[in-house]
Amino acid sequence: MSDVIRVVLSQDEMPKAWYNLAADFPKPMLPPIDKDGHVVRPEALTAIFPENLVEQEVSTERWIPIPEPVREQLYLWRPTVLRRARNLERLLQTPAKIYFKDESGSPSGSHKSNTAVAQAYYNKVYGTKRLTTETGAGQWGSALSQACQVMGLPLRVYMVKVSFEQKPFRKLMMQTWGGECVSSPSTLTQAGRDVLAKWPDTPGSLGIAISEAIEDAVTSKDTKYTLGSVLNHVLLHQTVIGLEARAQFRKIGIYPDVIIGCAGGGSNLAGIAFPFLADKIDGSRPNLRVIAAEPTACPKLTKGEFMYDSGDVAMMTPLLPMYSLGHEYQPAAIHAGGLRYHGMAPMVSHMRRLGMIEAVALPQNECFRAAIQFANTEGLIPAPESSHAIASAIREALRAKEEGVERTILFNLSGHGILDLSGYQAFLEGKLEDYEFGAADLEKSLACTRGLPKPPPLG
Amino acid sequence: MSDVIRVVLSQDEMPKAWYNLAADFPKPMLPPIDKDGHVVRPEALTAIFPENLVEQEVSTERWIPIPEPVREQLYLWRPTVLRRARNLERLLQTPAKIYFKDESGSPSGSHKSNTAVAQAYYNKVYGTKRLTTETGAGQWGSALSQACQVMGLPLRVYMVKVSFEQKPFRKLMMQTWGGECVSSPSTLTQAGRDVLAKWPDTPGSLGIAISEAIEDAVTSKDTKYTLGSVLNHVLLHQTVIGLEARAQFRKIGIYPDVIIGCAGGGSNLAGIAFPFLADKIDGSRPNLRVIAAEPTACPKLTKGEFMYDSGDVAMMTPLLPMYSLGHEYQPAAIHAGGLRYHGMAPMVSHMRRLGMIEAVALPQNECFRAAIQFANTEGLIPAPESSHAIASAIREALRAKEEGVERTILFNLSGHGILDLSGYQAFLEGKLEDYEFGAADLEKSLACTRGLPKPPPLG
C-alpha cells in the first residue's frame, strides 16, 4: 500500500463522537482558580458560555456524541483527506514517510471551522442571541462567521490589530459571511481603551482581543463569548481530526511514529494528537512522540513556565493552569498570527508537564523556507502557523535520513496560506526577521504574574 | 441514499484515461484554417506546441490514457468530491437536488490545475526548456506555475492588466511557485507595444495576452506556448472532472437532468459535461440538458456568431471555427476575469451549433448575489467565474420549484473566490455595474472579422 498518496473516508466513516482525553489522564489536571486561589466552579463560567458547553468543558466522559446537526454541517468539508507528501520526501531524500492531515479545505481554510460549527450550534440550541469572539490571524473569526451564518447568529469579531492591517481579505471574508469585524484594541470596550492609553502603538495581541470580546459579551444582552482554542471543549471538538487520521492509518496498516502540530493555543495539536496519545498513556505505544511546534517569538512551552495565569490581558478569565509567558506578553508581529498567544491550553500543558509531549521552537525564516519547499512539492501553500509543523516535520525527516531509519511522520496541516501571501512576499524579498526570546524577555514578560497563586507541585 | 452530502472516490477510482468527445461527434468538426482559407495541418502547430500535445489536439481516439506521472501529480487533489448543496436547496425551498463538483481544492484553487500538470508533463518529456502563457483572472497562471515547478520548467505568464492590478495575490502565488508574472499588454513584445500604441488605456484582454505569449514562445529558444482553455487537448484533460462525476453519481444511483458550467474559453464546461454528453449524442439520454453560463458582458454563445475567427488580437493563431464576438473585443472589466474571452472552444461551439448544449447570459450582480447565497449556505466562497454556474443552477432550481418537479442539477464549481474578495466587497457596497451587450456592440465588435473566410453551412 506504499503507493497510496491520499487516504479518504466516506461521509459515514466520519467519527460520531469526540474523544475526551480527560477520561484517560494518568494524573488529574488542576482546576481553574480565581485570584484568591479558590477553585472556579463550572456555574461561574455560565456568565460567558452556555451551560451545554460548560458541561463539555468539565466533562470526564471519554466519548461525547457529535450532534446530528453538527455532523451535517461538518460534512461540508469532512472527513478530510490524509495525504502522503511523497514529492517532499523525494526532495528531502529521506527514508521517512511524511503524511499530513489536510485541514485547509474547510470554509475558513483551517481547522478552526471544526469547533466553530459546534460552538455556534450549542449556543443556538441554548438560546444565545448574539456571539462575540477574538481572532488573531483571522482564521477563527472567519470560521465562526461562517458557522454563525449557517446557524443564524449575529457575531462581532475583535481582530488583533496587526493582523487586521496585514490581512484585509480576512476581514472581507468575515463580512461576506455576515460577521462584523473590528480592529483590537478598539475604543468599543473599556479594556480596549485602557490598553490604548497604556500602549498606544501596540500591534495588539490575542490576550487583549479576548478581554474586549469577553467584556462585550458580559455587558450585552443575551450575548455569549466564544473562544477558538485553549479551552477543553474547543480541544474536544478538534479531536475529529485525529480520530479520522487513526481510521485512515488503519486503512493502510500504518501507525505513526511522530505526530506534529503547530502550537498557538493548542487546539490543532490536541486535535490531531490526543486520539493517538491515549495509546501512549495506556502503554500500548510507549515510543510514540508528539511534538508541539511553536515560534521562537512566542515560546511558552520551551521557555515559559507552568503556572496559574490569566487567559487575557485584563484578567477577565479565571486563572488557568498552563505554560505561559505572562498574560501581558505582546509577541513580535510575526506572520503566524495564530501562534501569538501567551499561554498554552491547560490540557496540552498538562500533557507536557507529564512528559507525554515534546516541544520545539522554530524561527519564522526557517518556517517560511519549509513552507515554500512544501508548496513547491505538494502544491499547497500552507498557513504561516502550519509552516511551523512542516519545518518540524522536515527536521524529523532529515534526522531519520541521518539515522537511516524509516519512520512515519504525521503532521497537521492546520490551514492554507492563500491569504498570507504578503508574508511569503516578505520572506522571498529577505525582509523577515527572526525573533529569539531570551532570558531577559522572560524576566520582563513574567513580571505581571508574580503575585498570582502558584500551582502545587505535580503529585 | 438521499442523505449523502458528499460522494468521494478513492485514489484508485480516479479515471485512468481522458474521454475524447471527438470520437463521438454526430457530425465532424470543421478544421482550423489560415487567412486564405487553407486547412492548417497539425505540423504547423508544432511551432508553438510540442508534437505530443498536437497529436492530442487532432486525435479522434475515444480514450487517451493519463500517463502515470500525471496521475501521480493529480492525486495531490484528485479525485475531487461530488457534493450536494442541501443547505442551498433548503434556502431556495426547491424540490430540485443540487450537486456540484468541487474543483476549488487544487493547488491553484481551480480546475485549471488539471490541464496544467498534463501540459507541463508533455512539454517536459518532449524536451521543451521553457514555457510561456497568458492568464486572465490568474487561475491558469497559478496552476501552470505550480505544475512547472513540479516538472522543473521555467515559465513566464502574461497576465491581463485589469486582473494584474485587481489581484496582486495571484501574482504572489505565481511567484511563490517560481513563475514570472508580467502585466499585459507589456513592452516585452511587439504585439504588446502595438496594442499600447493603439489603445494606451486598455484594461487588457485574454486575446492580447495570448498574442504576447505566443510571440515570446516563437521568438525564444526551446520555448513553447501553453493555453489554459479553448483548444481540444485542454478540454480533453478536463474530462477527468465529468468522468469522476459520472462514477460518483453511479455510486448513489442518480443520473443528472441538467449539467451547468460557466463558459469562458469552454474548458470547465466541457470537462464536466462531455463525458455525459456522449449519452445524449447516442440517444440514451435524449432529455439531458447542458447549459453554458456566460456573462452578459461577454456573451459569445448567446449574442455572438459562429464563424472562423482568430484566437488572439494579433491574429497569430490559426482561424478557429467558433462562436465569437470578434478577436478585437475587449470586454468590460467584470470581476469574472476568466470569462472575458471573445471566443468559445471549437468543440463546445460545435456542440452548440448541433443543438446539444444551451447557453444563458447572466449579469454580474445576479451572479454575486448567487455566490453569496452559496457561500452563506455551503460555506465555500466561489470564484466570480463559478458564480455564473451557480446563478444558472439557482434559476433552474427555482424553475423546478415553480414546475413542482424533482430534478437533479449538477454544476461545476470551477474554483474558489478567496483571492477575489475585492469583487465581493464591491458587490456588497453596491458598486458593481451590469453590462448588457447590445446589437450596436455586436456590429462594432465583429467589424474586425468581416474580411475573414466564412465557415460552410452545417451539412
PDB file of N, CA and C in Angstrom, chain B residues 321-354:
ATOM      1  N   PRO B 321     -12.928  27.523 -35.868  1.00  0.00           N
ATOM      2  CA  PRO B 321     -14.380  27.546 -36.089  1.00  0.00           C
ATOM      3  C   PRO B 321     -15.099  27.667 -34.754  1.00  0.00           C
ATOM      4  N   MET B 322     -15.601  28.846 -34.451  1.00  0.00           N
ATOM      5  CA  MET B 322     -16.154  29.045 -33.105  1.00  0.00           C
ATOM      6  C   MET B 322     -17.147  30.200 -33.035  1.00  0.00           C
ATOM      7  N   TYR B 323     -17.939  30.183 -31.991  1.00  0.00           N
ATOM      8  CA  TYR B 323     -18.745  31.352 -31.666  1.00  0.00           C
ATOM      9  C   TYR B 323     -17.795  32.423 -31.150  1.00  0.00           C
ATOM     10  N   SER B 324     -17.987  33.635 -31.658  1.00  0.00           N
ATOM     11  CA  SER B 324     -17.055  34.702 -31.290  1.00  0.00           C
ATOM     12  C   SER B 324     -17.743  36.052 -31.301  1.00  0.00           C
ATOM     13  N   LEU B 325     -17.142  36.969 -30.559  1.00  0.00           N
ATOM     14  CA  LEU B 325     -17.570  38.369 -30.586  1.00  0.00           C
ATOM     15  C   LEU B 325     -16.544  39.214 -31.343  1.00  0.00           C
ATOM     16  N   GLY B 326     -15.594  38.526 -31.989  1.00  0.00           N
ATOM     17  CA  GLY B 326     -14.548  39.234 -32.710  1.00  0.00           C
ATOM     18  C   GLY B 326     -13.287  39.324 -31.875  1.00  0.00           C
ATOM     19  N   HIS B 327     -12.155  39.043 -32.504  1.00  0.00           N
ATOM     20  CA  HIS B 327     -10.909  38.894 -31.749  1.00  0.00           C
ATOM     21  C   HIS B 327     -10.372  40.209 -31.192  1.00  0.00           C
ATOM     22  N   GLU B 328     -10.963  41.317 -31.587  1.00  0.00           N
ATOM     23  CA  GLU B 328     -10.509  42.600 -31.012  1.00  0.00           C
ATOM     24  C   GLU B 328     -11.398  43.049 -29.844  1.00  0.00           C
ATOM     25  N   TYR B 329     -12.404  42.260 -29.542  1.00  0.00           N
ATOM     26  CA  TYR B 329     -13.348  42.663 -28.495  1.00  0.00           C
ATOM     27  C   TYR B 329     -12.666  42.699 -27.129  1.00  0.00           C
ATOM     28  N   GLN B 330     -12.800  43.810 -26.448  1.00  0.00           N
ATOM     29  CA  GLN B 330     -12.241  43.947 -25.102  1.00  0.00           C
ATOM     30  C   GLN B 330     -13.392  44.134 -24.120  1.00  0.00           C
ATOM     31  N   PRO B 331     -13.781  43.046 -23.466  1.00  0.00           N
ATOM     32  CA  PRO B 331     -14.975  43.105 -22.601  1.00  0.00           C
ATOM     33  C   PRO B 331     -14.780  44.067 -21.441  1.00  0.00           C
ATOM     34  N   ALA B 332     -15.915  44.526 -20.892  1.00  0.00           N
ATOM     35  CA  ALA B 332     -15.886  45.354 -19.698  1.00  0.00           C
ATOM     36  C   ALA B 332     -15.123  44.616 -18.599  1.00  0.00           C
ATOM     37  N   ALA B 333     -14.548  45.397 -17.674  1.00  0.00           N
ATOM     38  CA  ALA B 333     -13.676  44.825 -16.645  1.00  0.00           C
ATOM     39  C   ALA B 333     -14.484  44.166 -15.529  1.00  0.00           C
ATOM     40  N   ILE B 334     -15.310  43.186 -15.876  1.00  0.00           N
ATOM     41  CA  ILE B 334     -16.062  42.458 -14.850  1.00  0.00           C
ATOM     42  C   ILE B 334     -15.092  41.636 -14.010  1.00  0.00           C
ATOM     43  N   HIS B 335     -15.565  41.244 -12.808  1.00  0.00           N
ATOM     44  CA  HIS B 335     -14.669  40.531 -11.900  1.00  0.00           C
ATOM     45  C   HIS B 335     -14.393  39.099 -12.322  1.00  0.00           C
ATOM     46  N   ALA B 336     -15.268  38.541 -13.156  1.00  0.00           N
ATOM     47  CA  ALA B 336     -15.016  37.185 -13.643  1.00  0.00           C
ATOM     48  C   ALA B 336     -14.034  37.243 -14.802  1.00  0.00           C
ATOM     49  N   GLY B 337     -12.775  37.540 -14.460  1.00  0.00           N
ATOM     50  CA  GLY B 337     -11.741  37.746 -15.473  1.00  0.00           C
ATOM     51  C   GLY B 337     -11.594  36.555 -16.410  1.00  0.00           C
ATOM     52  N   GLY B 338     -11.833  35.370 -15.893  1.00  0.00           N
ATOM     53  CA  GLY B 338     -11.667  34.167 -16.703  1.00  0.00           C
ATOM     54  C   GLY B 338     -12.746  33.997 -17.765  1.00  0.00           C
ATOM     55  N   LEU B 339     -13.778  34.821 -17.708  1.00  0.00           N
ATOM     56  CA  LEU B 339     -14.842  34.725 -18.721  1.00  0.00           C
ATOM     57  C   LEU B 339     -14.743  35.848 -19.743  1.00  0.00           C
ATOM     58  N   ARG B 340     -13.683  36.641 -19.649  1.00  0.00           N
ATOM     59  CA  ARG B 340     -13.519  37.785 -20.557  1.00  0.00           C
ATOM     60  C   ARG B 340     -12.767  37.372 -21.825  1.00  0.00           C
ATOM     61  N   TYR B 341     -13.239  36.376 -22.519  1.00  0.00           N
ATOM     62  CA  TYR B 341     -12.590  35.926 -23.755  1.00  0.00           C
ATOM     63  C   TYR B 341     -13.591  36.018 -24.895  1.00  0.00           C
ATOM     64  N   HIS B 342     -13.104  36.461 -26.025  1.00  0.00           N
ATOM     65  CA  HIS B 342     -14.035  36.767 -27.128  1.00  0.00           C
ATOM     66  C   HIS B 342     -14.623  35.520 -27.796  1.00  0.00           C
ATOM     67  N   GLY B 343     -13.920  34.388 -27.705  1.00  0.00           N
ATOM     68  CA  GLY B 343     -14.357  33.201 -28.455  1.00  0.00           C
ATOM     69  C   GLY B 343     -14.685  32.021 -27.560  1.00  0.00           C
ATOM     70  N   MET B 344     -15.253  30.984 -28.138  1.00  0.00           N
ATOM     71  CA  MET B 344     -15.616  29.784 -27.399  1.00  0.00           C
ATOM     72  C   MET B 344     -14.931  28.572 -28.040  1.00  0.00           C
ATOM     73  N   ALA B 345     -14.446  27.683 -27.202  1.00  0.00           N
ATOM     74  CA  ALA B 345     -13.756  26.483 -27.677  1.00  0.00           C
ATOM     75  C   ALA B 345     -14.470  25.870 -28.881  1.00  0.00           C
ATOM     76  N   PRO B 346     -13.730  25.536 -29.936  1.00  0.00           N
ATOM     77  CA  PRO B 346     -14.361  24.917 -31.114  1.00  0.00           C
ATOM     78  C   PRO B 346     -15.208  23.684 -30.786  1.00  0.00           C
ATOM     79  N   MET B 347     -14.760  22.845 -29.862  1.00  0.00           N
ATOM     80  CA  MET B 347     -15.554  21.645 -29.550  1.00  0.00           C
ATOM     81  C   MET B 347     -16.887  22.032 -28.895  1.00  0.00           C
ATOM     82  N   VAL B 348     -16.830  23.008 -27.992  1.00  0.00           N
ATOM     83  CA  VAL B 348     -18.068  23.471 -27.352  1.00  0.00           C
ATOM     84  C   VAL B 348     -18.944  24.185 -28.383  1.00  0.00           C
ATOM     85  N   SER B 349     -18.315  24.993 -29.236  1.00  0.00           N
ATOM     86  CA  SER B 349     -19.056  25.699 -30.289  1.00  0.00           C
ATOM     87  C   SER B 349     -19.756  24.704 -31.205  1.00  0.00           C
ATOM     88  N   HIS B 350     -19.054  23.632 -31.535  1.00  0.00           N
ATOM     89  CA  HIS B 350     -19.616  22.595 -32.404  1.00  0.00           C
ATOM     90  C   HIS B 350     -20.859  21.969 -31.754  1.00  0.00           C
ATOM     91  N   MET B 351     -20.747  21.671 -30.488  1.00  0.00           N
ATOM     92  CA  MET B 351     -21.885  21.089 -29.761  1.00  0.00           C
ATOM     93  C   MET B 351     -23.065  22.065 -29.703  1.00  0.00           C
ATOM     94  N   ARG B 352     -22.723  23.316 -29.555  1.00  0.00           N
ATOM     95  CA  ARG B 352     -23.757  24.356 -29.514  1.00  0.00           C
ATOM     96  C   ARG B 352     -24.453  24.458 -30.867  1.00  0.00           C
ATOM     97  N   ARG B 353     -23.626  24.429 -31.912  1.00  0.00           N
ATOM     98  CA  ARG B 353     -24.155  24.547 -33.273  1.00  0.00           C
ATOM     99  C   ARG B 353     -25.076  23.365 -33.592  1.00  0.00           C
ATOM    100  N   LEU B 354     -24.739  22.201 -33.014  1.00  0.00           N
ATOM    101  CA  LEU B 354     -25.542  20.998 -33.252  1.00  0.00           C
ATOM    102  C   LEU B 354     -26.738  20.920 -32.307  1.00  0.00           C
TER     103      LEU B 354
END
